[in-house]
Coordinates of C-alpha atoms in Angstrom, one line a residue:
Chain Z
X1 CA 55.9 137.1 267.0
X2 CA 53.1 139.1 268.6
X3 CA 50.5 136.2 267.6
X4 CA 53.0 133.6 269.0
X5 CA 53.2 135.4 272.3
X6 CA 49.4 136.0 272.6
X7 CA 48.9 132.1 271.8
X8 CA 51.3 131.2 274.3
X9 CA 49.8 133.5 277.0
X10 CA 46.4 132.3 276.4
X11 CA 47.4 128.4 276.8
X12 CA 49.5 129.3 279.9
X13 CA 46.6 131.0 281.5
X14 CA 44.5 128.2 280.6
X15 CA 46.8 125.7 282.4
X16 CA 47.1 128.0 285.3
X17 CA 43.4 128.1 285.7
X18 CA 43.4 124.3 285.3
X19 CA 46.0 124.1 288.0
X20 CA 44.3 126.3 290.5
X21 CA 40.8 124.5 289.9
X22 CA 42.8 121.3 291.0
X23 CA 44.5 122.9 293.8
X24 CA 41.2 124.4 295.3
X25 CA 40.2 120.6 295.9
X26 CA 36.5 121.1 294.7
X27 CA 36.6 118.0 292.7
X28 CA 38.0 114.5 293.5
X29 CA 41.5 114.1 292.0
X30 CA 40.2 110.9 290.5
X31 CA 37.7 113.0 288.3
X32 CA 39.8 116.0 287.7
X33 CA 43.6 115.3 287.4
X34 CA 46.2 117.9 288.1
X35 CA 48.0 119.3 285.1
X36 CA 51.3 117.9 286.7
X37 CA 50.1 114.2 286.7
X38 CA 49.0 114.5 283.2
X39 CA 52.4 116.0 282.2
X40 CA 54.1 113.2 284.2
X41 CA 52.0 110.5 282.4
X42 CA 52.9 111.9 279.0
X43 CA 56.6 112.1 279.9
X44 CA 56.6 108.6 280.9
X45 CA 54.9 107.3 277.7
X46 CA 57.0 109.4 275.6
X47 CA 60.0 107.8 277.2
X48 CA 58.9 104.2 277.0
X49 CA 57.8 104.8 273.4
X50 CA 54.2 103.8 274.0
X51 CA 53.0 107.0 273.0
X52 CA 54.9 107.0 269.6
X53 CA 53.9 103.4 269.0
X54 CA 50.2 104.1 269.4
X55 CA 50.4 107.4 267.5
X56 CA 52.0 105.6 264.6
X57 CA 49.4 102.8 264.6
X58 CA 46.7 105.3 264.3
X59 CA 48.1 107.7 262.0
X60 CA 48.9 104.8 259.5
X61 CA 45.1 103.7 259.8
X62 CA 44.2 107.2 259.1
X63 CA 46.4 108.0 256.4
X64 CA 45.8 104.7 254.5
X65 CA 42.1 105.2 254.6
X66 CA 42.3 108.8 254.0
X67 CA 44.4 108.3 250.7
X68 CA 42.1 105.4 249.5
X69 CA 39.2 107.8 250.0
X70 CA 40.7 110.8 248.3
X71 CA 42.0 108.9 245.4
X72 CA 38.6 107.3 244.9
X73 CA 36.6 110.3 245.8
X74 CA 38.0 112.8 243.5
X75 CA 37.5 110.9 240.2
X76 CA 34.0 109.7 241.3
X77 CA 33.2 113.3 242.3
X78 CA 34.2 114.3 238.5
X79 CA 32.1 111.6 237.2
X80 CA 29.1 112.5 239.2
X81 CA 29.4 116.0 237.9
X82 CA 29.7 115.2 234.5
X83 CA 27.4 112.2 233.9
X84 CA 23.7 112.7 234.6
X85 CA 23.1 109.1 235.4
X86 CA 25.7 109.0 238.0
X87 CA 24.4 112.3 239.5
X88 CA 20.9 110.9 240.0
X89 CA 22.4 107.5 241.4
X90 CA 25.8 107.7 243.1
X91 CA 25.3 111.7 243.8
X92 CA 22.2 110.9 245.7
X93 CA 23.9 108.0 247.6
X94 CA 26.8 110.2 248.5
X95 CA 24.7 112.9 249.9
X96 CA 22.6 110.4 251.9
X97 CA 25.6 108.5 253.4
X98 CA 27.5 111.8 254.0
X99 CA 24.9 112.7 256.4
X100 CA 25.2 109.5 258.2
X101 CA 27.5 109.9 261.2
X102 CA 30.5 107.9 260.4
X103 CA 30.5 106.0 263.8
X104 CA 27.5 104.3 262.3
X105 CA 29.7 102.5 260.3
X106 CA 31.5 100.7 263.2
X107 CA 29.0 97.9 264.0
X108 CA 28.8 97.0 260.4
X109 CA 32.5 97.1 259.9
X110 CA 32.8 94.7 262.8
X111 CA 30.3 92.1 261.6
X112 CA 31.9 92.2 258.0
X113 CA 35.4 92.4 258.9
X114 CA 35.7 91.4 262.4
X115 CA 38.4 92.7 264.7
X116 CA 40.9 93.4 262.0
X117 CA 42.6 96.2 260.4
X118 CA 40.2 95.8 257.4
X119 CA 37.4 97.0 259.9
X120 CA 39.2 100.2 260.6
X121 CA 40.3 100.8 257.1
X122 CA 36.6 100.6 256.1
X123 CA 35.4 103.0 258.6
X124 CA 38.1 105.4 257.6
X125 CA 37.4 105.2 253.8
X126 CA 33.6 105.7 254.8
X127 CA 34.2 108.8 256.7
X128 CA 36.4 110.4 253.8
X129 CA 34.8 109.2 250.6
X130 CA 31.3 110.8 250.7
X131 CA 32.5 114.2 251.5
X132 CA 35.2 114.3 248.9
X133 CA 32.8 112.9 246.2
X134 CA 30.4 115.8 247.1
X135 CA 33.0 118.5 247.5
X136 CA 34.5 117.4 244.0
X137 CA 31.2 117.5 242.3
X138 CA 30.3 120.7 243.5
X139 CA 33.7 122.0 242.5
X140 CA 33.7 120.9 239.0
X141 CA 29.8 122.0 238.4
X142 CA 31.0 125.5 239.7
X143 CA 33.9 125.7 237.2
X144 CA 33.5 128.8 235.0
X145 CA 32.7 127.2 231.5
X146 CA 34.6 130.0 229.9
X147 CA 37.8 128.4 231.3
X148 CA 37.0 125.3 229.3
X149 CA 36.1 127.2 226.2
X150 CA 39.4 129.0 226.6
X151 CA 41.5 125.9 227.0
X152 CA 39.7 124.3 224.0
X153 CA 40.8 127.3 221.7
X154 CA 44.4 126.6 223.3
X155 CA 44.6 123.0 222.0
X156 CA 43.5 121.4 225.3
X157 CA 41.0 118.5 224.9
X158 CA 39.6 115.5 226.8
X159 CA 41.5 114.3 229.8
X160 CA 44.2 117.3 229.4
X161 CA 41.2 119.7 229.9
X162 CA 40.1 117.5 233.0
X163 CA 43.5 117.5 234.7
X164 CA 44.9 120.7 233.7
X165 CA 41.7 122.9 233.7
X166 CA 38.8 121.5 235.6
X167 CA 40.8 120.0 238.4
X168 CA 42.9 123.2 239.4
X169 CA 39.6 125.2 238.8
X170 CA 37.6 123.2 241.3
X171 CA 40.5 123.1 243.8
X172 CA 39.0 125.7 246.4
X173 CA 36.1 123.2 246.7
X174 CA 38.2 120.0 246.7
X175 CA 40.4 121.2 249.5
X176 CA 37.5 122.1 251.8
X177 CA 36.0 118.7 250.9
X178 CA 39.4 117.2 251.7
X179 CA 39.3 119.0 255.2
X180 CA 35.7 117.8 256.0
X181 CA 36.8 114.2 254.9
X182 CA 39.8 114.3 257.3
X183 CA 37.8 115.6 260.2
X184 CA 35.0 112.8 259.7
X185 CA 37.8 110.0 259.1
X186 CA 39.5 111.1 262.3
X187 CA 36.4 111.0 264.3
X188 CA 35.1 107.8 263.2
X189 CA 38.8 106.1 263.6
X190 CA 38.8 107.4 267.3
X191 CA 35.2 105.9 267.7
X192 CA 36.4 102.5 266.1
X193 CA 39.4 102.3 268.3
X194 CA 37.6 103.2 271.5
X195 CA 35.0 100.4 270.8
X196 CA 37.1 97.7 269.1
X197 CA 40.0 96.0 270.5
X198 CA 42.3 95.0 267.7
X199 CA 45.3 92.8 268.4
X200 CA 47.3 93.8 265.3
X201 CA 47.9 97.3 266.5
X202 CA 47.3 99.5 269.7
X203 CA 46.2 102.9 268.7
X204 CA 45.6 106.1 270.6
X205 CA 41.9 105.2 271.0
X206 CA 42.7 102.0 272.8
X207 CA 45.0 104.0 275.2
X208 CA 42.2 106.3 275.8
X209 CA 39.9 103.4 276.4
X210 CA 42.1 101.5 278.9
X211 CA 42.6 104.9 280.9
X212 CA 38.8 104.7 281.6
X213 CA 39.0 101.2 282.4
X214 CA 41.9 101.7 284.7
X215 CA 40.2 104.8 286.1
X216 CA 43.3 106.5 285.3
X217 CA 41.9 110.1 284.5
X218 CA 45.3 111.5 283.7
X219 CA 45.9 108.9 280.9
X220 CA 42.4 109.9 279.5
X221 CA 43.2 113.6 279.6
X222 CA 46.7 113.2 278.3
X223 CA 45.4 111.1 275.3
X224 CA 42.7 113.7 274.5
X225 CA 45.4 116.3 274.6
X226 CA 47.3 114.1 272.1
X227 CA 44.4 113.8 269.7
X228 CA 44.0 117.5 269.8
X229 CA 47.5 118.1 269.1
X230 CA 47.6 115.5 266.1
X231 CA 44.6 117.2 264.7
X232 CA 46.2 120.6 264.9
X233 CA 49.5 119.3 263.3
X234 CA 47.5 117.6 260.5
X235 CA 45.9 121.0 259.6
X236 CA 49.3 122.7 259.5
X237 CA 51.1 119.9 257.5
X238 CA 48.2 118.8 255.3
X239 CA 46.0 121.6 254.7
X240 CA 47.9 124.9 255.5
X241 CA 50.0 124.7 252.3
X242 CA 47.0 124.1 250.1
X243 CA 45.1 126.8 251.7
X244 CA 48.0 129.4 251.4
X245 CA 48.4 128.6 247.7
X246 CA 44.6 129.2 247.3
X247 CA 44.8 132.4 249.3
X248 CA 47.7 133.6 247.2
X249 CA 46.4 132.6 243.7
X250 CA 42.7 133.3 244.2
X251 CA 43.2 136.4 246.5
X252 CA 40.4 135.1 248.8
X253 CA 40.9 135.4 252.6
X254 CA 43.8 136.5 254.2
Chain Y
X1 CA 65.1 130.9 216.8
X2 CA 63.7 134.1 217.9
X3 CA 60.0 133.9 218.9
X4 CA 59.0 136.3 216.2
X5 CA 60.8 134.7 213.2
X6 CA 58.2 131.8 212.6
X7 CA 55.8 134.4 211.0
X8 CA 57.9 134.4 207.9
X9 CA 55.9 132.0 205.8
X10 CA 52.2 132.6 206.7
X11 CA 49.5 130.2 205.2
X12 CA 46.6 131.9 203.5
X13 CA 44.0 132.8 206.6
X14 CA 41.3 134.1 204.8
X15 CA 37.9 133.3 206.3
X16 CA 35.0 132.3 204.2
X17 CA 31.5 132.3 205.7
X18 CA 28.9 131.1 203.4
X19 CA 25.2 131.0 203.9
X20 CA 25.5 130.3 207.5
X21 CA 22.6 129.7 209.8
X22 CA 22.2 128.9 213.4
X23 CA 19.4 128.1 215.4
X24 CA 19.2 126.8 219.1
X25 CA 16.7 125.0 221.3
X26 CA 15.9 127.0 224.4
X27 CA 13.1 126.9 227.0
X28 CA 11.3 129.5 225.3
X29 CA 11.4 127.7 221.9
X30 CA 13.6 127.7 219.0
X31 CA 15.8 130.8 218.4
X32 CA 17.1 131.9 215.1
X33 CA 20.5 133.4 216.1
X34 CA 21.9 133.8 212.4
X35 CA 19.9 133.6 209.0
X36 CA 21.8 133.0 205.8
X37 CA 24.9 135.2 206.7
X38 CA 27.8 135.4 204.3
X39 CA 31.2 137.2 204.9
X40 CA 34.7 137.1 203.6
X41 CA 37.5 138.1 205.5
X42 CA 41.0 138.8 203.6
X43 CA 44.3 137.9 204.9
X44 CA 45.6 140.6 207.5
X45 CA 42.3 142.3 207.4
X46 CA 40.7 143.9 210.7
X47 CA 36.9 143.5 210.6
X48 CA 34.7 144.6 213.1
X49 CA 31.1 143.1 213.4
X50 CA 28.7 145.6 215.1
X51 CA 25.1 145.3 216.1
X52 CA 22.7 145.4 219.1
X53 CA 22.6 142.3 221.3
X54 CA 20.8 139.1 220.1
X55 CA 22.1 139.9 216.5
X56 CA 24.2 136.7 216.4
X57 CA 27.6 138.3 216.2
X58 CA 29.0 136.4 219.1
X59 CA 27.6 133.1 217.7
X60 CA 29.3 133.6 214.4
X61 CA 32.6 134.3 216.2
X62 CA 32.3 131.0 218.1
X63 CA 31.5 129.3 214.9
X64 CA 34.7 130.6 213.3
X65 CA 36.6 129.7 216.5
X66 CA 35.3 126.2 216.0
X67 CA 33.5 126.1 219.5
X68 CA 30.1 125.9 217.8
X69 CA 28.8 124.3 214.4
X70 CA 26.6 126.1 211.9
X71 CA 23.1 124.6 211.5
X72 CA 23.3 125.3 207.7
X73 CA 26.1 126.6 205.5
X74 CA 29.9 126.5 205.8
X75 CA 32.6 128.2 207.7
X76 CA 36.1 127.7 206.3
X77 CA 39.8 129.0 207.2
X78 CA 42.3 129.0 204.5
X79 CA 39.9 127.0 202.1
X80 CA 39.4 124.1 204.9
X81 CA 36.0 123.8 206.7
X82 CA 36.4 124.6 210.4
X83 CA 35.7 121.3 212.4
X84 CA 36.6 122.4 215.7
X85 CA 38.9 124.7 217.9
X86 CA 42.6 125.3 216.5
X87 CA 45.6 127.3 217.5
X88 CA 45.4 129.0 214.5
X89 CA 42.3 130.9 215.7
X90 CA 42.7 132.3 219.0
X91 CA 39.9 133.6 221.1
X92 CA 39.7 136.5 223.4
X93 CA 36.6 136.9 225.7
X94 CA 34.8 139.9 227.4
X95 CA 36.0 138.4 230.7
X96 CA 39.8 137.6 230.5
X97 CA 38.9 133.9 231.3
X98 CA 42.6 133.8 232.8
X99 CA 43.3 130.8 235.0
X100 CA 43.4 132.0 238.6
X101 CA 45.7 129.1 239.6
X102 CA 48.4 130.1 237.4
X103 CA 50.5 133.5 237.5
X104 CA 50.6 135.8 234.3
X105 CA 53.5 133.8 232.8
X106 CA 51.9 130.6 233.6
X107 CA 48.8 131.6 231.7
X108 CA 50.6 132.7 228.5
X109 CA 52.6 129.3 228.8
X110 CA 49.4 127.5 228.8
X111 CA 48.5 128.4 225.4
X112 CA 51.8 126.9 224.1
X113 CA 51.5 124.0 226.3
X114 CA 49.8 121.8 223.7
X115 CA 51.8 123.4 220.8
X116 CA 54.1 120.4 219.6
X117 CA 58.0 120.7 219.1
X118 CA 58.7 123.2 221.8
X119 CA 61.1 122.8 224.6
X120 CA 60.0 124.2 228.1
X121 CA 62.6 126.8 227.6
X122 CA 61.4 128.1 224.2
X123 CA 57.8 128.1 225.8
X124 CA 59.0 130.4 228.6
X125 CA 61.0 132.6 226.2
X126 CA 58.0 132.8 223.8
X127 CA 55.5 133.7 226.7
X128 CA 58.2 136.5 228.1
X129 CA 58.4 137.8 224.6
X130 CA 54.5 138.3 224.3
X131 CA 54.3 139.6 228.0
X132 CA 56.7 142.3 227.0
X133 CA 54.9 143.0 223.6
X134 CA 51.8 144.0 225.9
X135 CA 53.9 145.9 228.3
X136 CA 53.8 143.6 231.2
X137 CA 57.2 142.1 231.5
X138 CA 57.2 143.4 235.1
X139 CA 54.3 141.4 235.9
X140 CA 55.1 138.2 234.8
X141 CA 55.0 136.6 238.2
X142 CA 51.8 138.3 239.4
X143 CA 48.7 136.7 240.5
X144 CA 45.7 137.2 238.4
X145 CA 43.7 138.8 240.9
X146 CA 46.3 141.3 241.6
X147 CA 46.1 142.6 238.1
X148 CA 43.5 145.5 237.0
X149 CA 41.0 144.7 234.4
X150 CA 43.0 146.2 231.7
X151 CA 46.2 144.3 232.8
X152 CA 44.0 141.1 232.8
X153 CA 43.1 141.7 229.2
X154 CA 46.6 142.4 228.1
X155 CA 47.7 139.2 229.6
X156 CA 44.7 137.6 227.9
X157 CA 46.0 139.3 224.6
X158 CA 49.5 137.9 225.1
X159 CA 48.0 134.3 225.8
X160 CA 46.1 134.6 222.6
X161 CA 48.9 135.8 220.5
X162 CA 51.5 133.4 221.9
X163 CA 51.0 130.4 219.7
X164 CA 51.2 132.8 216.8
X165 CA 47.8 132.4 215.3
X166 CA 46.8 133.6 211.9
X167 CA 43.5 134.7 213.1
X168 CA 42.5 136.5 216.4
X169 CA 39.0 136.6 217.5
X170 CA 37.9 139.1 219.9
X171 CA 34.4 139.1 221.6
X172 CA 34.0 142.4 223.2
X173 CA 37.4 142.3 224.9
X174 CA 37.1 145.7 226.2
X175 CA 33.6 146.2 227.0
X176 CA 34.3 145.8 230.8
X177 CA 37.0 148.4 231.0
X178 CA 37.0 152.0 232.0
X179 CA 37.4 154.5 229.1
X180 CA 41.1 155.5 229.7
X181 CA 42.1 151.9 229.8
X182 CA 40.1 151.1 226.7
X183 CA 41.7 154.0 224.7
X184 CA 45.3 152.8 225.7
X185 CA 44.4 149.3 224.5
X186 CA 43.1 150.7 221.1
X187 CA 46.4 152.0 220.7
X188 CA 48.3 148.9 221.5
X189 CA 46.0 146.8 219.6
X190 CA 46.6 148.8 216.3
X191 CA 50.2 148.7 216.9
X192 CA 50.3 144.9 217.6
X193 CA 48.0 144.3 214.6
X194 CA 50.3 146.1 212.2
X195 CA 53.5 144.4 213.6
X196 CA 52.0 140.9 213.5
X197 CA 50.0 140.8 210.4
X198 CA 47.3 138.9 212.1
X199 CA 43.8 138.7 210.8
X200 CA 41.3 140.2 213.5
X201 CA 37.7 139.7 213.8
X202 CA 36.6 141.9 216.5
X203 CA 32.8 141.9 217.9
X204 CA 31.4 145.0 219.5
X205 CA 28.2 146.8 220.2
X206 CA 30.1 150.0 220.3
X207 CA 30.1 151.5 216.9
X208 CA 32.8 154.1 217.5
X209 CA 35.2 151.4 218.7
X210 CA 34.5 149.5 215.6
X211 CA 35.4 152.6 213.4
X212 CA 38.4 153.2 215.3
X213 CA 39.8 149.7 215.0
X214 CA 38.3 148.1 211.8
X215 CA 39.3 148.3 208.1
X216 CA 35.8 147.3 207.6
X217 CA 32.6 147.6 209.7
X218 CA 30.0 145.1 209.3
X219 CA 26.5 145.8 210.6
X220 CA 24.2 143.3 212.0
X221 CA 20.5 143.4 212.7
X222 CA 18.8 141.2 215.3
X223 CA 15.9 138.5 215.3
X224 CA 17.3 136.9 213.4
X225 CA 20.9 137.9 212.8
X226 CA 21.5 139.1 209.5
X227 CA 24.3 141.3 207.9
X228 CA 22.6 144.8 206.9
X229 CA 25.5 146.7 205.5
X230 CA 29.2 147.0 205.3
X231 CA 31.3 150.2 205.7
X232 CA 34.9 150.3 204.5
X233 CA 36.8 152.8 206.8
X234 CA 39.4 154.7 204.9
X235 CA 41.2 156.6 207.7
X236 CA 45.0 156.8 208.5
X237 CA 46.3 154.6 211.4
X238 CA 46.9 154.8 214.1
X239 CA 43.4 156.1 214.8
X240 CA 42.2 158.1 217.7
X241 CA 38.6 157.2 219.0
X242 CA 38.1 160.9 219.8
X243 CA 39.0 162.3 216.4
X244 CA 36.4 164.0 214.4
X245 CA 36.8 161.6 211.4
X246 CA 36.1 158.5 213.5
X247 CA 33.3 160.2 215.3
X248 CA 31.9 161.2 211.7
X249 CA 32.0 157.6 210.4
X250 CA 30.4 156.4 213.6
X251 CA 27.5 158.9 213.3
X252 CA 26.7 157.6 209.8
X253 CA 26.7 154.1 211.0
X254 CA 24.6 154.6 213.9
X255 CA 22.0 156.4 211.9
X256 CA 21.8 153.4 209.5
X257 CA 21.5 151.1 212.5
X258 CA 18.7 153.1 214.1
X259 CA 16.8 153.1 210.8
X260 CA 17.0 149.3 210.7
X261 CA 15.8 148.9 214.3
X262 CA 12.8 151.4 213.8
X263 CA 11.8 150.7 210.4
X264 CA 13.6 147.7 209.2
X265 CA 11.9 144.7 210.8
X266 CA 10.2 144.0 207.3
X267 CA 13.2 144.6 205.1

């Protein structure tokens, strides 16, 4: 309750400061919109359904790419950790490409896939995949070998050991890789949506882009707020349960 | 079926180690961990392997567990050569090796997971029975990091006992515990061993611990690992590690060990 209150006070103060800054009239209203106009815009797009539709389009793209990245990344991470040849090849590739800002995939995706959903999906998968591979590889290589020996004496072999011992044992690393992959995917998707107009779906990035074209600063700021909110929500829904589980079981953090 | 009733018809669990040698390749060349070691362990016997580090006693235990294969010689359980790990021979390590992603009950149930012909209900009941046997029924839902070192080893003991193995292999399981906890566990282990008629091979470098627990104490010398001498411990049970009799045996064995270490290199 106390934490909720302090958070509320903090954000109320932030909005109040913004309001006063606007009211002082130092900057042109074209550059710094008032919190009221941003709220008004948000209310409008919420009522006519634009905001919801755009958010759904964006989230669909993000989730589809993210899930593909995870489903491919975790097994590939396992393989790079266990097979020397793959570590020297795929592992190095993953390390290199993970360092590449995922926005850099946008021009390539456009040329390969054109202005299609395929381009969006490709960019998101590239954002997710390499982080997940690397995190899983690190996780698997850090599994206490004693766990595997103990599991072997208890009749666990092969795939059973991978799924029920190595996978949960490397969970702390995999979850942080999932978070990083999510952050990269989110950033790259926004970049793609801002740069690329796709007729099959109008996402939040497009809304932001048209706000700039129309010089509608309240739209730009409102959509930025939405993007931040979705990021926070994803953290709470997707990762908080995992992190709570890790903290409870491993006794790490607080 | 109650969890305890399945022990009524035990197969022979005698361990036969014949002329076993083991060597490894390491970065510093070839290491001879064991050299022509032979040892027989009778059904229901409690045997302690004692020796300084590098004498190959843990390697021998791993071979009995089926986690490693001998370079030469044979290791057999109940007349059958050991080819890999089996639930008939469960192992306890110096670290508890409990899985942090499971609670205490989940850890004990894991050892029953791959045991065929059990329903989930039976697995749970069996796990509960063994947690109770080690005195931790109140902690069945505890996370591993919440348990003390001694409690962790109790859970590990319950986990090792749950599939009802004929042989229990223990690799310095109490070495990392404080003296008070250790003494409690000596008592518990003797009680459980007497109840369960399980064969135990126990590795330690603590001579007094070996005398307190073992029917027989087998003394190893290092570089390469060889069996030097065996001592039968004819003391009434349960034994107390602080008793004069245990101390007397331990002193004799320690003296022999020191002789080998100081003068025995060429023997």
